[in-house]
Each structure stands twice: as structure tokens, then as C-alpha cells.
mmCIF file of C-alpha atoms in Angstrom:
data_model
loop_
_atom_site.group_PDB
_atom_site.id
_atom_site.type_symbol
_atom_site.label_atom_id
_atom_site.label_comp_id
_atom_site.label_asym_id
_atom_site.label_seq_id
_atom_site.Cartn_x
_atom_site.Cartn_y
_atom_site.Cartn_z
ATOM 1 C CA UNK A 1 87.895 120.445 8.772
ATOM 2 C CA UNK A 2 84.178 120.278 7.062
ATOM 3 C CA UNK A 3 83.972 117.477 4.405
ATOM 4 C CA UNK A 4 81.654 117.818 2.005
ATOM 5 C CA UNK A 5 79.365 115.413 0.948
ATOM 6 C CA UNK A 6 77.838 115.618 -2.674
ATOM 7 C CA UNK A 7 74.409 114.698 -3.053
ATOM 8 C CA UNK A 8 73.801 111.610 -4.597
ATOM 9 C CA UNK A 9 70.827 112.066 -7.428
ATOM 10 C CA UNK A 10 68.529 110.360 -9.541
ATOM 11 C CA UNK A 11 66.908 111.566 -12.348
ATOM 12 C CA UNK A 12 63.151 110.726 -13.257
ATOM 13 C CA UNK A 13 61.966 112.185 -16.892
ATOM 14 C CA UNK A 14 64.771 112.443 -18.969
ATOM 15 C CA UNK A 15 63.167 115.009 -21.563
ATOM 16 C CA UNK A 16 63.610 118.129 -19.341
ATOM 17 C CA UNK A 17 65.681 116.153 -17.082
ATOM 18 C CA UNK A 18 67.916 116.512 -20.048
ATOM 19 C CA UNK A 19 69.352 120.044 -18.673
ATOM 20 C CA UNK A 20 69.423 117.990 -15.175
ATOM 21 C CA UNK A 21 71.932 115.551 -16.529
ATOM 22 C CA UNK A 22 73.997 118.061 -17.732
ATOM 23 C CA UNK A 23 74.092 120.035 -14.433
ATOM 24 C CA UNK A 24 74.631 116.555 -12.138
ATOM 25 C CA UNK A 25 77.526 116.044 -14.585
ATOM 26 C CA UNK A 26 79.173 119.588 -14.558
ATOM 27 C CA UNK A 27 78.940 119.892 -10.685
ATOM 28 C CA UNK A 28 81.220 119.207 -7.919
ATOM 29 C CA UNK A 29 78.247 119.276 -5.327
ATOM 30 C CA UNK A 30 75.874 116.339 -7.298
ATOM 31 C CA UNK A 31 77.047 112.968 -7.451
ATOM 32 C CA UNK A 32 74.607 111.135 -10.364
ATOM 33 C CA UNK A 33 73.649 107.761 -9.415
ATOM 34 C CA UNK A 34 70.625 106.671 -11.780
ATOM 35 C CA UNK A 35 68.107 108.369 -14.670
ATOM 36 C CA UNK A 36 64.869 106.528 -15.294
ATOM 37 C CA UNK A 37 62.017 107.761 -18.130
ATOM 38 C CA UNK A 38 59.429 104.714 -18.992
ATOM 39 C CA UNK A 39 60.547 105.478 -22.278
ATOM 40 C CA UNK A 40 63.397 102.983 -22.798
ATOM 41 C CA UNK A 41 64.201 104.604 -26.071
ATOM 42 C CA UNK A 42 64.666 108.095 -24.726
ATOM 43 C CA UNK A 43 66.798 106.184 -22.075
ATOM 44 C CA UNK A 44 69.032 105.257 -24.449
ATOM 45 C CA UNK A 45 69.766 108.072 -25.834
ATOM 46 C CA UNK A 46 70.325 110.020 -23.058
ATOM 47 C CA UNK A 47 72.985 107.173 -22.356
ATOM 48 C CA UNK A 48 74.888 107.526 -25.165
ATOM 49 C CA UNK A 49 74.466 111.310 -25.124
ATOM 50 C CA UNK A 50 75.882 111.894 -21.949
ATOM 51 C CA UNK A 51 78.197 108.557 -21.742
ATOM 52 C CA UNK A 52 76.224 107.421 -18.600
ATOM 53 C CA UNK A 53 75.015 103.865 -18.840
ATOM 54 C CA UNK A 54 73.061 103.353 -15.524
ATOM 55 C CA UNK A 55 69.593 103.799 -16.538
ATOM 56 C CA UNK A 56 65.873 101.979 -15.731
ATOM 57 C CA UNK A 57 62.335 102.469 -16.566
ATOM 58 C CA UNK A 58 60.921 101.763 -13.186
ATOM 59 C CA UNK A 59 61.107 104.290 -10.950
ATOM 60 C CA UNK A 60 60.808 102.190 -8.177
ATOM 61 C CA UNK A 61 64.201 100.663 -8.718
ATOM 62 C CA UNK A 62 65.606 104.345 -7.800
ATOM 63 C CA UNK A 63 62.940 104.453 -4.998
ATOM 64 C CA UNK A 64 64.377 101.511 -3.585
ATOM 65 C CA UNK A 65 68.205 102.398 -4.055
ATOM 66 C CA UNK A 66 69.943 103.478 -0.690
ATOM 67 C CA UNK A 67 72.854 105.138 -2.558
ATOM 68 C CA UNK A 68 70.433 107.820 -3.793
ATOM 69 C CA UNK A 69 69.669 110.709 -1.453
ATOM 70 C CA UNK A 70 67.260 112.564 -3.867
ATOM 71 C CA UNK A 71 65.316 112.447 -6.855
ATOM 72 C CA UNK A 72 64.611 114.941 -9.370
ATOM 73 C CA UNK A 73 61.543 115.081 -10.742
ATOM 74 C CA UNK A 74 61.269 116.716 -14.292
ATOM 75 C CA UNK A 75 57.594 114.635 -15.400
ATOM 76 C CA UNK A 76 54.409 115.918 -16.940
ATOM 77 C CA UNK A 77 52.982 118.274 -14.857
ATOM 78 C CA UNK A 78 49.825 115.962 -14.089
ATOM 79 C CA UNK A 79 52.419 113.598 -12.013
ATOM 80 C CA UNK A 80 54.179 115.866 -9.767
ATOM 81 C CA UNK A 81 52.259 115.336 -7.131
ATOM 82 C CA UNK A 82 52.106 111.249 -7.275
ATOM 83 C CA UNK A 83 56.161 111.121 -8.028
ATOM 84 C CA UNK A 84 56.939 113.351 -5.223
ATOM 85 C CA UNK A 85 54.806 111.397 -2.597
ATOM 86 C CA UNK A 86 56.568 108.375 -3.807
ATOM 87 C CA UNK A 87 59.985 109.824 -3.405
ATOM 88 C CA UNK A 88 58.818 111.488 0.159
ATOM 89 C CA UNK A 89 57.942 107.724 1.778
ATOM 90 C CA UNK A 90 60.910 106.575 0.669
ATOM 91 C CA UNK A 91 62.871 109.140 2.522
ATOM 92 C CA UNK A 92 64.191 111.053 -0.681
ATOM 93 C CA UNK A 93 64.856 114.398 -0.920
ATOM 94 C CA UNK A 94 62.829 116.127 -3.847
ATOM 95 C CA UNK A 95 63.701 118.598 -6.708
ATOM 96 C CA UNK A 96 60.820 119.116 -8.821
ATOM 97 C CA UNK A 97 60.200 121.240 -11.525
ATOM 98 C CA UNK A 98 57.880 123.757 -11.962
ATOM 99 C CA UNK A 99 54.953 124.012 -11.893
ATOM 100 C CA UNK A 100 55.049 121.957 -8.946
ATOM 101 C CA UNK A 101 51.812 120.711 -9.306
ATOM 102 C CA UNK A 102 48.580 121.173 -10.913
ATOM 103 C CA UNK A 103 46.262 121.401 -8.332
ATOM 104 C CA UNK A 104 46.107 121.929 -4.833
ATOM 105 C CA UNK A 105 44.261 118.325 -3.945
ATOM 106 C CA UNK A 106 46.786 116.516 -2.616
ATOM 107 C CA UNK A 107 49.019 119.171 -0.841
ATOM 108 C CA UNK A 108 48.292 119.164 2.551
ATOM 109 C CA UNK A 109 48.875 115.537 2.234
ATOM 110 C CA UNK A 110 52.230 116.522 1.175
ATOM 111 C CA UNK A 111 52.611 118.297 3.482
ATOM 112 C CA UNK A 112 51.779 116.215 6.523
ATOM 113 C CA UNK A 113 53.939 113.680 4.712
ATOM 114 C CA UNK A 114 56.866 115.950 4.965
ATOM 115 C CA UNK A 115 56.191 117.031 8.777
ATOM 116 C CA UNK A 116 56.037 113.026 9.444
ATOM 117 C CA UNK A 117 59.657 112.427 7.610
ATOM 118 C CA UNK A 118 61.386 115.156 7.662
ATOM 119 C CA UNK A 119 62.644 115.096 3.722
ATOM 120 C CA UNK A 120 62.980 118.467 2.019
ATOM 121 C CA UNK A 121 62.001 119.615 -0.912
ATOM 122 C CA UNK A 122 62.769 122.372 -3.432
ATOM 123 C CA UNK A 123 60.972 123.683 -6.618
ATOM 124 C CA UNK A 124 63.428 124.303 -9.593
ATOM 125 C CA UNK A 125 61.707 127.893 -10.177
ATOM 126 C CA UNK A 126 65.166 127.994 -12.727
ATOM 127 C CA UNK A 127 64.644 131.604 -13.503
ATOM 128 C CA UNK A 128 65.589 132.723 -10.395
ATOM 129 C CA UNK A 129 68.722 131.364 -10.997
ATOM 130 C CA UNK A 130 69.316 132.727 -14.426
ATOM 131 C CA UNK A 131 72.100 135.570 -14.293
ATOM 132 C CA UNK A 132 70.357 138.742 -14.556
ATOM 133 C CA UNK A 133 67.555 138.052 -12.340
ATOM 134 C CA UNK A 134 70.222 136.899 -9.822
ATOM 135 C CA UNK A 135 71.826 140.179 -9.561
ATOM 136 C CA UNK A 136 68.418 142.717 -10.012
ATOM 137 C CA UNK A 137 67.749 140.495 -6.675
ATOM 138 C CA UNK A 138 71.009 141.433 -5.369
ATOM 139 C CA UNK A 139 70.993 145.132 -5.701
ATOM 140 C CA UNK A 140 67.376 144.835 -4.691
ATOM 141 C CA UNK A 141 68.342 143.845 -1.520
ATOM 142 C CA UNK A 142 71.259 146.017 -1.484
ATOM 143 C CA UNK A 143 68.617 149.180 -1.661
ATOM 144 C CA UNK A 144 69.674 150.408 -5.114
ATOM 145 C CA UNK A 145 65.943 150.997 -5.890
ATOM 146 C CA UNK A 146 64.802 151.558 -2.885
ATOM 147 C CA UNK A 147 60.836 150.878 -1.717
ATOM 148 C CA UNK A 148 59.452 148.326 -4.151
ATOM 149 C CA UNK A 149 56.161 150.674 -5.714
ATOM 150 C CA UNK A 150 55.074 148.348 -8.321
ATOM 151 C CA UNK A 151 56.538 144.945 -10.454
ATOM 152 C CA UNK A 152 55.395 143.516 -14.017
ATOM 153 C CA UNK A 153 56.540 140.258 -15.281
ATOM 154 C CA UNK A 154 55.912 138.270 -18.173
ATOM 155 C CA UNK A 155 56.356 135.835 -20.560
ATOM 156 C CA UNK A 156 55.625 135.890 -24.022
ATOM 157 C CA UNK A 157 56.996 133.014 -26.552
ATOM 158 C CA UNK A 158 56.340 131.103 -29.958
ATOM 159 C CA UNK A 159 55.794 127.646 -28.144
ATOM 160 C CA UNK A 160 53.746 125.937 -30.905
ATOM 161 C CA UNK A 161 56.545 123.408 -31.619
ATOM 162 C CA UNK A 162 55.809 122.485 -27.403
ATOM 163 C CA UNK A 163 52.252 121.468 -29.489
ATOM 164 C CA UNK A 164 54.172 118.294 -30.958
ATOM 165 C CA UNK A 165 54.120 116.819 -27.269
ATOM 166 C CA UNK A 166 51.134 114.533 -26.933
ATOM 167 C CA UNK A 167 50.315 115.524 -23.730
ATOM 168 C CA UNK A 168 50.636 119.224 -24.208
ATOM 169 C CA UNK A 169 47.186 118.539 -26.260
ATOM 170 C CA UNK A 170 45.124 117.254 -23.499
ATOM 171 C CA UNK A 171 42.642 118.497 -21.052
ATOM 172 C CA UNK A 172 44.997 118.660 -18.118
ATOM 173 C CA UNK A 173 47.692 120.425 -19.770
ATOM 174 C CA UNK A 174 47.066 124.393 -18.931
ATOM 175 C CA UNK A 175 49.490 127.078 -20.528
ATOM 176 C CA UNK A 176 48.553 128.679 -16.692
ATOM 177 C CA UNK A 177 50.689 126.425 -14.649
ATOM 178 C CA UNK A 178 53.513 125.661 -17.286
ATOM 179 C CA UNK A 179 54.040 129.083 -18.225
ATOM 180 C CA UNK A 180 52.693 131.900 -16.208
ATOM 181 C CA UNK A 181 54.436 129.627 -13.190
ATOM 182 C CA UNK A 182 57.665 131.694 -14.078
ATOM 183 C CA UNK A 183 56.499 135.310 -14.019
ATOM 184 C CA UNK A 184 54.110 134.419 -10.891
ATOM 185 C CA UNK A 185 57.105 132.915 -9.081
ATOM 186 C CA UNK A 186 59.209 136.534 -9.797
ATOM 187 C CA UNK A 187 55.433 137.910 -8.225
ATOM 188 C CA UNK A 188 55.412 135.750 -5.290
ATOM 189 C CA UNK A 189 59.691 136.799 -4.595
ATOM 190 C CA UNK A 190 58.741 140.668 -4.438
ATOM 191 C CA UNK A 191 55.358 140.688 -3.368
ATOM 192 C CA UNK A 192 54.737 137.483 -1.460
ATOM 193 C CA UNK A 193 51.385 138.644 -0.006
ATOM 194 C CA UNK A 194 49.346 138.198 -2.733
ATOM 195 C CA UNK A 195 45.426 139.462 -1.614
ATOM 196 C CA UNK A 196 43.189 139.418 -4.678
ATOM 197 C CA UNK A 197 43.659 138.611 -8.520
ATOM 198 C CA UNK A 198 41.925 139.639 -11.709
ATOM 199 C CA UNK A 199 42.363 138.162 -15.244
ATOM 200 C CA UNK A 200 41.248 137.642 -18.413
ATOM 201 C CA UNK A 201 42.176 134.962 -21.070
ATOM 202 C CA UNK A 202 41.771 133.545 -24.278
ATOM 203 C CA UNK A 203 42.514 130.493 -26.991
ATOM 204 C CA UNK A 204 43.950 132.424 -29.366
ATOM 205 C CA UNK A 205 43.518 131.120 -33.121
ATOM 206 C CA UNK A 206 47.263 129.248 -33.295
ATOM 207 C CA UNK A 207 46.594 127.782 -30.500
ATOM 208 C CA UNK A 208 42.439 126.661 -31.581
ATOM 209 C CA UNK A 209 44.640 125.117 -34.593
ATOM 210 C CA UNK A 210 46.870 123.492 -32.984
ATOM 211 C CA UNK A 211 44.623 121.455 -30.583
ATOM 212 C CA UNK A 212 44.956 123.367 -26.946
ATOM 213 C CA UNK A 213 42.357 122.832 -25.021
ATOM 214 C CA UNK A 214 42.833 125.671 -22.292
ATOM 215 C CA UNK A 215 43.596 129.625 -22.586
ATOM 216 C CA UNK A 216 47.277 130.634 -24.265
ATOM 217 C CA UNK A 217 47.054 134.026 -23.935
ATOM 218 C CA UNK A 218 46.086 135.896 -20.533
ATOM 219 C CA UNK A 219 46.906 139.211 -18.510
ATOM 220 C CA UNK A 220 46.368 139.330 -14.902
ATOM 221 C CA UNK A 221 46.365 142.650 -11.965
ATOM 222 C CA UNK A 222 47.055 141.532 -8.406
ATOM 223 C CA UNK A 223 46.805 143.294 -5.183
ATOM 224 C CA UNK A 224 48.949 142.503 -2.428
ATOM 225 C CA UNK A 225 47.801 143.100 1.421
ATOM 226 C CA UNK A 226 49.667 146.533 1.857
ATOM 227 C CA UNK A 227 47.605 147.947 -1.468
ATOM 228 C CA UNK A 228 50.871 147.428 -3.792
ATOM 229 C CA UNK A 229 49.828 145.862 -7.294
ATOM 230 C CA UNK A 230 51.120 144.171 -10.570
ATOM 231 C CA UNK A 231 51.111 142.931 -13.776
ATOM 232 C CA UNK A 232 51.705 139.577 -15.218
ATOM 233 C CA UNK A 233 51.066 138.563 -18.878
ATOM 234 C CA UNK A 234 51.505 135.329 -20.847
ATOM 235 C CA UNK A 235 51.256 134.680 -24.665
ATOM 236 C CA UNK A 236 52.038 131.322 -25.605
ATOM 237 C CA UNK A 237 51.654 130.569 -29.555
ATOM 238 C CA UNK A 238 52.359 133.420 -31.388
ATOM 239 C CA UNK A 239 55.533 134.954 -33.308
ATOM 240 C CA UNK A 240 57.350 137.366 -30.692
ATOM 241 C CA UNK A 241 59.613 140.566 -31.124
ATOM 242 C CA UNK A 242 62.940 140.298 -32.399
ATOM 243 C CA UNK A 243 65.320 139.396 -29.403
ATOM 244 C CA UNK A 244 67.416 142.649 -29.997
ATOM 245 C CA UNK A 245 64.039 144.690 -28.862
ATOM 246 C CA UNK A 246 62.775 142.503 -26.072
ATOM 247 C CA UNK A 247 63.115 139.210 -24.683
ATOM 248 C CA UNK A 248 60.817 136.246 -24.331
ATOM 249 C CA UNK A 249 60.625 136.738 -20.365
ATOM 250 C CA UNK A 250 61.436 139.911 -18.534
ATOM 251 C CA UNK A 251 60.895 140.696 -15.269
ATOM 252 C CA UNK A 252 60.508 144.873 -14.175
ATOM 253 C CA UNK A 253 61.232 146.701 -10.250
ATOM 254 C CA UNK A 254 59.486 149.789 -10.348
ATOM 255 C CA UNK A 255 60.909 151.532 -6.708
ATOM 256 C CA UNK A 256 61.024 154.606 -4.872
ATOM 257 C CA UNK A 257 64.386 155.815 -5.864
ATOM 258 C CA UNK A 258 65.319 153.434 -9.034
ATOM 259 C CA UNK A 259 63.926 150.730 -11.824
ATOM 260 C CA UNK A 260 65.707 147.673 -12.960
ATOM 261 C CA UNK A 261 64.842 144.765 -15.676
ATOM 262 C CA UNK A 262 65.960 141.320 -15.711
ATOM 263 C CA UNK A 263 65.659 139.842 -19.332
ATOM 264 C CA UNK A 264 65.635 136.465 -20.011
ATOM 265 C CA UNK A 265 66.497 134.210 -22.234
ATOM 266 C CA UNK A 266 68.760 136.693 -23.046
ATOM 267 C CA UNK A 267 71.408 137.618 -20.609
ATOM 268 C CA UNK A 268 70.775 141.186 -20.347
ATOM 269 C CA UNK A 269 70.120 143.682 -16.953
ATOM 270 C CA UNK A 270 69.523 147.716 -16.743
ATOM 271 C CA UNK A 271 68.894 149.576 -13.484
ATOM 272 C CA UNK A 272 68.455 152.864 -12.813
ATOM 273 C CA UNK A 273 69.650 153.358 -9.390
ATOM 274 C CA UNK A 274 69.529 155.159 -6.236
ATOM 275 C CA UNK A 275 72.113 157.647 -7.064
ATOM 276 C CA UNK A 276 70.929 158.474 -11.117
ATOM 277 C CA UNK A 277 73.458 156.107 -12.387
ATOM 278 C CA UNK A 278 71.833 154.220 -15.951
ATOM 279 C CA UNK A 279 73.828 150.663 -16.916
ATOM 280 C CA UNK A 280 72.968 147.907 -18.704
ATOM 281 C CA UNK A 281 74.760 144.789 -18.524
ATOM 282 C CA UNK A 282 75.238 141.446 -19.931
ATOM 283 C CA UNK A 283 76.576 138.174 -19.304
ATOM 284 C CA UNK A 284 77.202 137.081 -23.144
ATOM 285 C CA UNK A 285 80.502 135.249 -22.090
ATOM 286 C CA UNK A 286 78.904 132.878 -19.956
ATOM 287 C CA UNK A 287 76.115 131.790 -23.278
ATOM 288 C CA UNK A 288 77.713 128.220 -23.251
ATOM 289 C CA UNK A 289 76.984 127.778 -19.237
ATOM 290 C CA UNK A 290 73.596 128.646 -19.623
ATOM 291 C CA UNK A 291 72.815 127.186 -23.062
ATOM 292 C CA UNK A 292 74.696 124.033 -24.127
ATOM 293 C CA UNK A 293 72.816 122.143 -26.700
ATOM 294 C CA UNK A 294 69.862 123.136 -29.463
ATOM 295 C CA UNK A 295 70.144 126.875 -29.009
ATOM 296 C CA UNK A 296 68.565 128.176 -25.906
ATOM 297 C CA UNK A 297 65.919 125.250 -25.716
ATOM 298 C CA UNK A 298 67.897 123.619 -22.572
ATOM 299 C CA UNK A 299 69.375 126.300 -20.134
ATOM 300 C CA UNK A 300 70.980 123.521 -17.756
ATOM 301 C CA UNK A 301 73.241 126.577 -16.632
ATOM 302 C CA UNK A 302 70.130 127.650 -13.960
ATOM 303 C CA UNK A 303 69.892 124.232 -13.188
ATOM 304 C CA UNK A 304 73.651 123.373 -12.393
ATOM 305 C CA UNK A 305 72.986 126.500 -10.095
ATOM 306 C CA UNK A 306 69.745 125.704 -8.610
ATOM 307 C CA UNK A 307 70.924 122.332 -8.008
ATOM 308 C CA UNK A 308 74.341 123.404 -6.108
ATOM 309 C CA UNK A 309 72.117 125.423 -3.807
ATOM 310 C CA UNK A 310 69.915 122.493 -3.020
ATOM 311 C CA UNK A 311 72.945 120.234 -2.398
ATOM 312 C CA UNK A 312 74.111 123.195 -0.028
ATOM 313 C CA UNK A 313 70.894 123.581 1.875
ATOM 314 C CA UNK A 314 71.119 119.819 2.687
ATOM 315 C CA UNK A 315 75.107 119.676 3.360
ATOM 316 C CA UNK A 316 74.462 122.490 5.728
ATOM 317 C CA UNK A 317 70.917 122.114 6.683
ATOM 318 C CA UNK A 318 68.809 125.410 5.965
ATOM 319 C CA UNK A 319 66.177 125.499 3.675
ATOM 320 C CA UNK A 320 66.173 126.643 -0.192
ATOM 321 C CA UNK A 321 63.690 128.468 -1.338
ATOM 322 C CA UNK A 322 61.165 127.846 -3.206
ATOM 323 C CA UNK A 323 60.268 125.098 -0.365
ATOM 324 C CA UNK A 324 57.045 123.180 -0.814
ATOM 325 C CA UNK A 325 55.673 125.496 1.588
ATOM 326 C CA UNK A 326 56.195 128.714 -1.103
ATOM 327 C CA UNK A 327 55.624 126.184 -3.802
ATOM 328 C CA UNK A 328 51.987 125.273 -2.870
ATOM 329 C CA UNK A 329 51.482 129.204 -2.098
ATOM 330 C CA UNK A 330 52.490 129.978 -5.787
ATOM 331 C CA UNK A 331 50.010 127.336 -6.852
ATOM 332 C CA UNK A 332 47.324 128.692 -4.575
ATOM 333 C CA UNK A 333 47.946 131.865 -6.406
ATOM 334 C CA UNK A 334 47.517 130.062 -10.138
ATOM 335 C CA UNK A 335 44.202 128.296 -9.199
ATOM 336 C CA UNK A 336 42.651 131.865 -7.575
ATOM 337 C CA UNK A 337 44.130 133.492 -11.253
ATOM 338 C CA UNK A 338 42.366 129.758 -12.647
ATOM 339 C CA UNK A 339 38.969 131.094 -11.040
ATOM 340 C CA UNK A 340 39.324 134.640 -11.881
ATOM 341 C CA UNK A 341 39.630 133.612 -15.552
ATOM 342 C CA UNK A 342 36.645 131.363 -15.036
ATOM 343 C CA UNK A 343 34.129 133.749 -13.567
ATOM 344 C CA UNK A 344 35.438 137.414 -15.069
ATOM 345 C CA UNK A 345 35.580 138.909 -11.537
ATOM 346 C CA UNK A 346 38.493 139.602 -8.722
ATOM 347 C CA UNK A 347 39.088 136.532 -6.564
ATOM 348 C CA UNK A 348 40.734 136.204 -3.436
ATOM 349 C CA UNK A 349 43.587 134.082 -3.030
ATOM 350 C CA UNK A 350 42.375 133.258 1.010
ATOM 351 C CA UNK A 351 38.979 132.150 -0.720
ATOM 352 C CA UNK A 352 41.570 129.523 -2.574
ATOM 353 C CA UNK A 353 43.521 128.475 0.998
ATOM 354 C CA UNK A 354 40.486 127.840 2.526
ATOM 355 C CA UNK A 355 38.734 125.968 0.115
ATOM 356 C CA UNK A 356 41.388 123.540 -0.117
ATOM 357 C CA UNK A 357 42.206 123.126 3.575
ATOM 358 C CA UNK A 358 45.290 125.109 3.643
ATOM 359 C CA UNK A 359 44.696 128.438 5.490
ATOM 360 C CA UNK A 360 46.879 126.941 8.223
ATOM 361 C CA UNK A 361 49.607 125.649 6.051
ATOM 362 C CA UNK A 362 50.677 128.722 4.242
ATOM 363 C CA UNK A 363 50.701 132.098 5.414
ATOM 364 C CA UNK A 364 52.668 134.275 2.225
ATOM 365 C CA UNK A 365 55.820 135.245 4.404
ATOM 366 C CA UNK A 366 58.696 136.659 2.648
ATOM 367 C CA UNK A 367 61.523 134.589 2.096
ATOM 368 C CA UNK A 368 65.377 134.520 0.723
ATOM 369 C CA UNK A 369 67.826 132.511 -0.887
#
């Protein structure tokens, strides 16, 4: 008889770790052991909020605790990379959010760190876990569409009250990595191979008002190695279309012998598939699993599932994907769409690898959950 261990978590950044806490709490698979944010305040809260009285504001006190297996890391972006070395020498499993980092200098440390110990970890790309885009991968695989021709992805939403977050003001902030990171990820699922990128991009005037330093609004083509291209689009701090006649996110399969859309944040699919037949479905009845507190501004139901799989992949040793291998790749993609924007041309993604010492590292292979 198999026994199954839960995974014993901590929690680092408890303001999108929020939906993380709920998840831990709500699973059978995650056993929560400590939450930490330097903001003892914030801690606080969260305690009372979720009845859970074991917090700290050092994060080497969960660093240092041998009941905790793995941490997850939900920090400003400009950290990732810092908090998940930490974790890695102290022989932690990671989660980290996306994007999982914000450049590409320290990865093939982090990566000969985790060669040296062994510890996986996984990048909570949480759309791939939301409902619909869960099952347009399932009857992708199944065939309904047949050959993949073409894909377009974006996401387009009013994020100006994100604006109110000091840090979303500064230099190193980049609407890039923390929001084209979702659409690219769908990219990188269906056409891992990425070859070349163009883009163009722009500080719109909401977002010149508002203080952003870098580009809100962009549009991007990429070609893949086998000549197959894309779209991907991001407009950050404007109004957007009424929910009813698009969504915020959306994620299109153009194939051979069907089309299907994943919408998100509403729960909402349509394929055509292989045999004529038009649906479009929804998932309205599970709305309180995927949203459970201030609207739709925390979906901890992605994360409750994101989270499970980890806990599986560890209980039963395979590995979940996004990995850091396909999590660096993704970023390698960002920074050659970063240098597109910056120089108006086509750049190559290989140009990017090599630059940064990674041509050996990551090689763009197709993976599954």
C-alpha cells in the first residue's frame, strides 16, 4: 500500500501568496508549516484571515526549519532569483511565481546549483491550470484540431489600480515579464521552438500618468524553427471590453482540421473540431474554486491545482512542468522580445542563449504535464 506524504510548505510574500494560503489550506496534498512577508503587519493579517498563527519576517527562520520541504516564493519579481538560490542551498524545493525572474544573469548559476543538489523546482505559470485552458490542452492532445497551423494569445487588462504598489513604479518593474509572461508561457506550450521575435511597444498615456517607467502596451510576431508563427499582445492600463464580448486573457489554436479558445478570467471554452461539431462551454459552477475573495483578483483555484501537481511530481518523482529548465527558456524568450522592442528589428532568441551562457542549458524541447 502507497502512503502518501503531503508536502510540507512555507510561504514567502504573503500579498500574492495570499491565493497560496488558500490553496495549502484547501488541499489534501500540502501540509502548511510557516508564511513569512517582512511586512509584520501584512503578517498579521493574513493570520487572522486565514486562522493560522505561525508566521515570521525572516525568511531564514523557514530556511532553517527541517519540517519544511518547500518554499513558495510569491515576491517582487526583482527577488526571484536571490529567494530561490536561498531556498535551493538549503535543500528546499521551489514554487515560484511567474515571471520567474527578470533577467537571465544569474540562471546558469541556478542551474548548476540545482545539478549540485538535486532540489526541484516549478514555475506557477497558474493559467495553465485554469479550467478552460486545461481542457483546449486536452483535446489538443486528443487530435480534435488536428496539426497546430498558427496560435495567438493575449492579455489585455485595466491594471492601473496594480499602479498603487510602490514597486510597480520603479525602473525594474517591466509590464513585459509580469504580464506578457502568461500569453508567452501558452506560446512556449504549443510552439516551444521559438526562432526569431519581432515587436513593437509603447507607454501609453495612463500609464505616462501614472508613473511607469517601461512599455504597457506591446504586440509581438514570432517564428518558430519549422516556419509556424504567432501573435501575442499585451495592454496593460486601459479600460477593456465588456466581459460578455471578450475576456481579459484568451488564448486561440488555429489547426488543420479545427480551432478552439480558452478564455480567461472567465471560465469559458469553444472548439470547432475535427468532425464539424461547434460547442462552447463553461465552468460557471466551479466560480467559488477559482475565485474566493475580492472578485476575481485572487484565483487560488489554479493554484490549489498547480500546487497538487507539484506535491505529486515530488511524492512520485517526475518532473512538473514548467521546470526551471522551461522557465529560464520562457525568459530567454522575454529578453530577445526585450531587445526586439529596443532596437525595432527581428531578434533571435539563440542570439539571447548565447549571450548569456546558456546555449547548452536549454534546448526548446516540447514538454507535458
Amino acid at each position: 500500500m502507497t502512503t502518501t506524504k503531503k508536502l510540507k510548505l512555507g510561504i514567502l510574500g504573503l500579498g500574492e501568496g495570499r491565493s497560496t494560503i488558500s490553496a495549502s489550506m484547501n488541499s489534501s496534498k500540502i501540509d502548511l508549516i510557516q508564511i513569512c512577508d517582512i511586512n509584520e503587519d501584512l503578517c498579521k493579517q493574513r493570520a487572522k484571515e486565514f486562522d493560522f498563527p505561525n508566521y515570521t519576517t525572516r525568511y531564514e527562520d523557514m530556511l532553517s526549519n527541517p519540517e519544511i520541504d518547500a518554499i513558495g516564493i510569491y515576491t517582487p519579481d526583482k527577488f526571484h532569483a536571490l529567494h530561490i538560490k536561498m531556498a535551493m542551498e538549503h535543500g528546499k524545493h521551489v514554487v515560484c511565481t511567474k515571471p520567474l525572474l527578470d533577467d537571465l544573469k544569474n540562471a546558469v548559476e541556478l542551474l548548476e546549483l540545482q545539478r549540485v543538489n538535486g532540489t526541484k523546482l516549478f514555475v506557477g505559470q497558474s493559467s495553465r491550470f485554469f479550467e478552460p485552458m486545461k481542457r483546449q490542452r486536452l483535446d489538443f492532445e486528443k487530435g480534435l484540431i488536428g496539426e497546430l497551423i498558427t496560435m495567438e494569445a493575449y492579455y489585455h487588462a485595466d491594471h492601473r489600480w496594480f499602479l498603487s504598489k510602490p514597486w510597480s513604479l520603479e525602473s525594474s518593474f517591466k509590464w513585459l515579464y509580469g504580464g506578457l509572461s502568461h500569453p508567452v508561457d501558452f506560446v512556449r506550450w504549443y510552439l516551444p521552438r521559438i526562432e526569431e521575435v519581432m515587436g513593437y511597444g509603447m507607454l501609453s498615456p495612463n500609464g505616462l500618468k501614472g508613473g511607469l517607467k517601461n512599455d504597457d502596451t506591446m504586440h509581438f510576431i514570432f517564428k518558430s524553427e519549422d516556419g509556424k508563427i504567432a501573435r501575442v499582445s499585451g495592454a496593460y492600463t486601459g479600460p477593456v471590453q465588456p466581459a460578455l464580448r471578450d475576456s481579459e486573457m484568451s488564448c486561440i489554436l488555429r489547426g488543420t482540421e479545427g480551432c478552439s479558445q480558452g478564455d480567461y478570467m472567465e471560465l469559458r471554452y469553444a472548439i470547432t473540431d475535427n468532425e464539424g461539431e461547434e460547442q462552447v462551454l463553461t465552468w460557471e459552477h466551479k466560480s467559488k474554486y477559482y475565485f474566493r475573495f475580492e472578485g476575481k483578483s485572487h484565483h487560488a483555484g489554479e493554484y490549489n491545482n498547480y500546487l497538487e501537481h507539484f506535491a505529486d511530481s515530488i511524492q512520485n518523482d517526475f518532473t512538473a512542468y514548467p521546470d526551471l529548465r522551461e522557465g529560464i527558456g520562457t525568459i530567454a524568450l522575454l529578453k530577445t522580445m526585450e531587445k526586439s522592442l529596443e532596437s525595432g528589428k527581428p531578434e533571435k532568441v539563440a542570439d539571447v542563449l548565447e549571450e548569456y551562457g546558456l546555449s547548452e542549458f536549454i534546448n526548446f524541447e516540447t514538454q507535458k504535464n
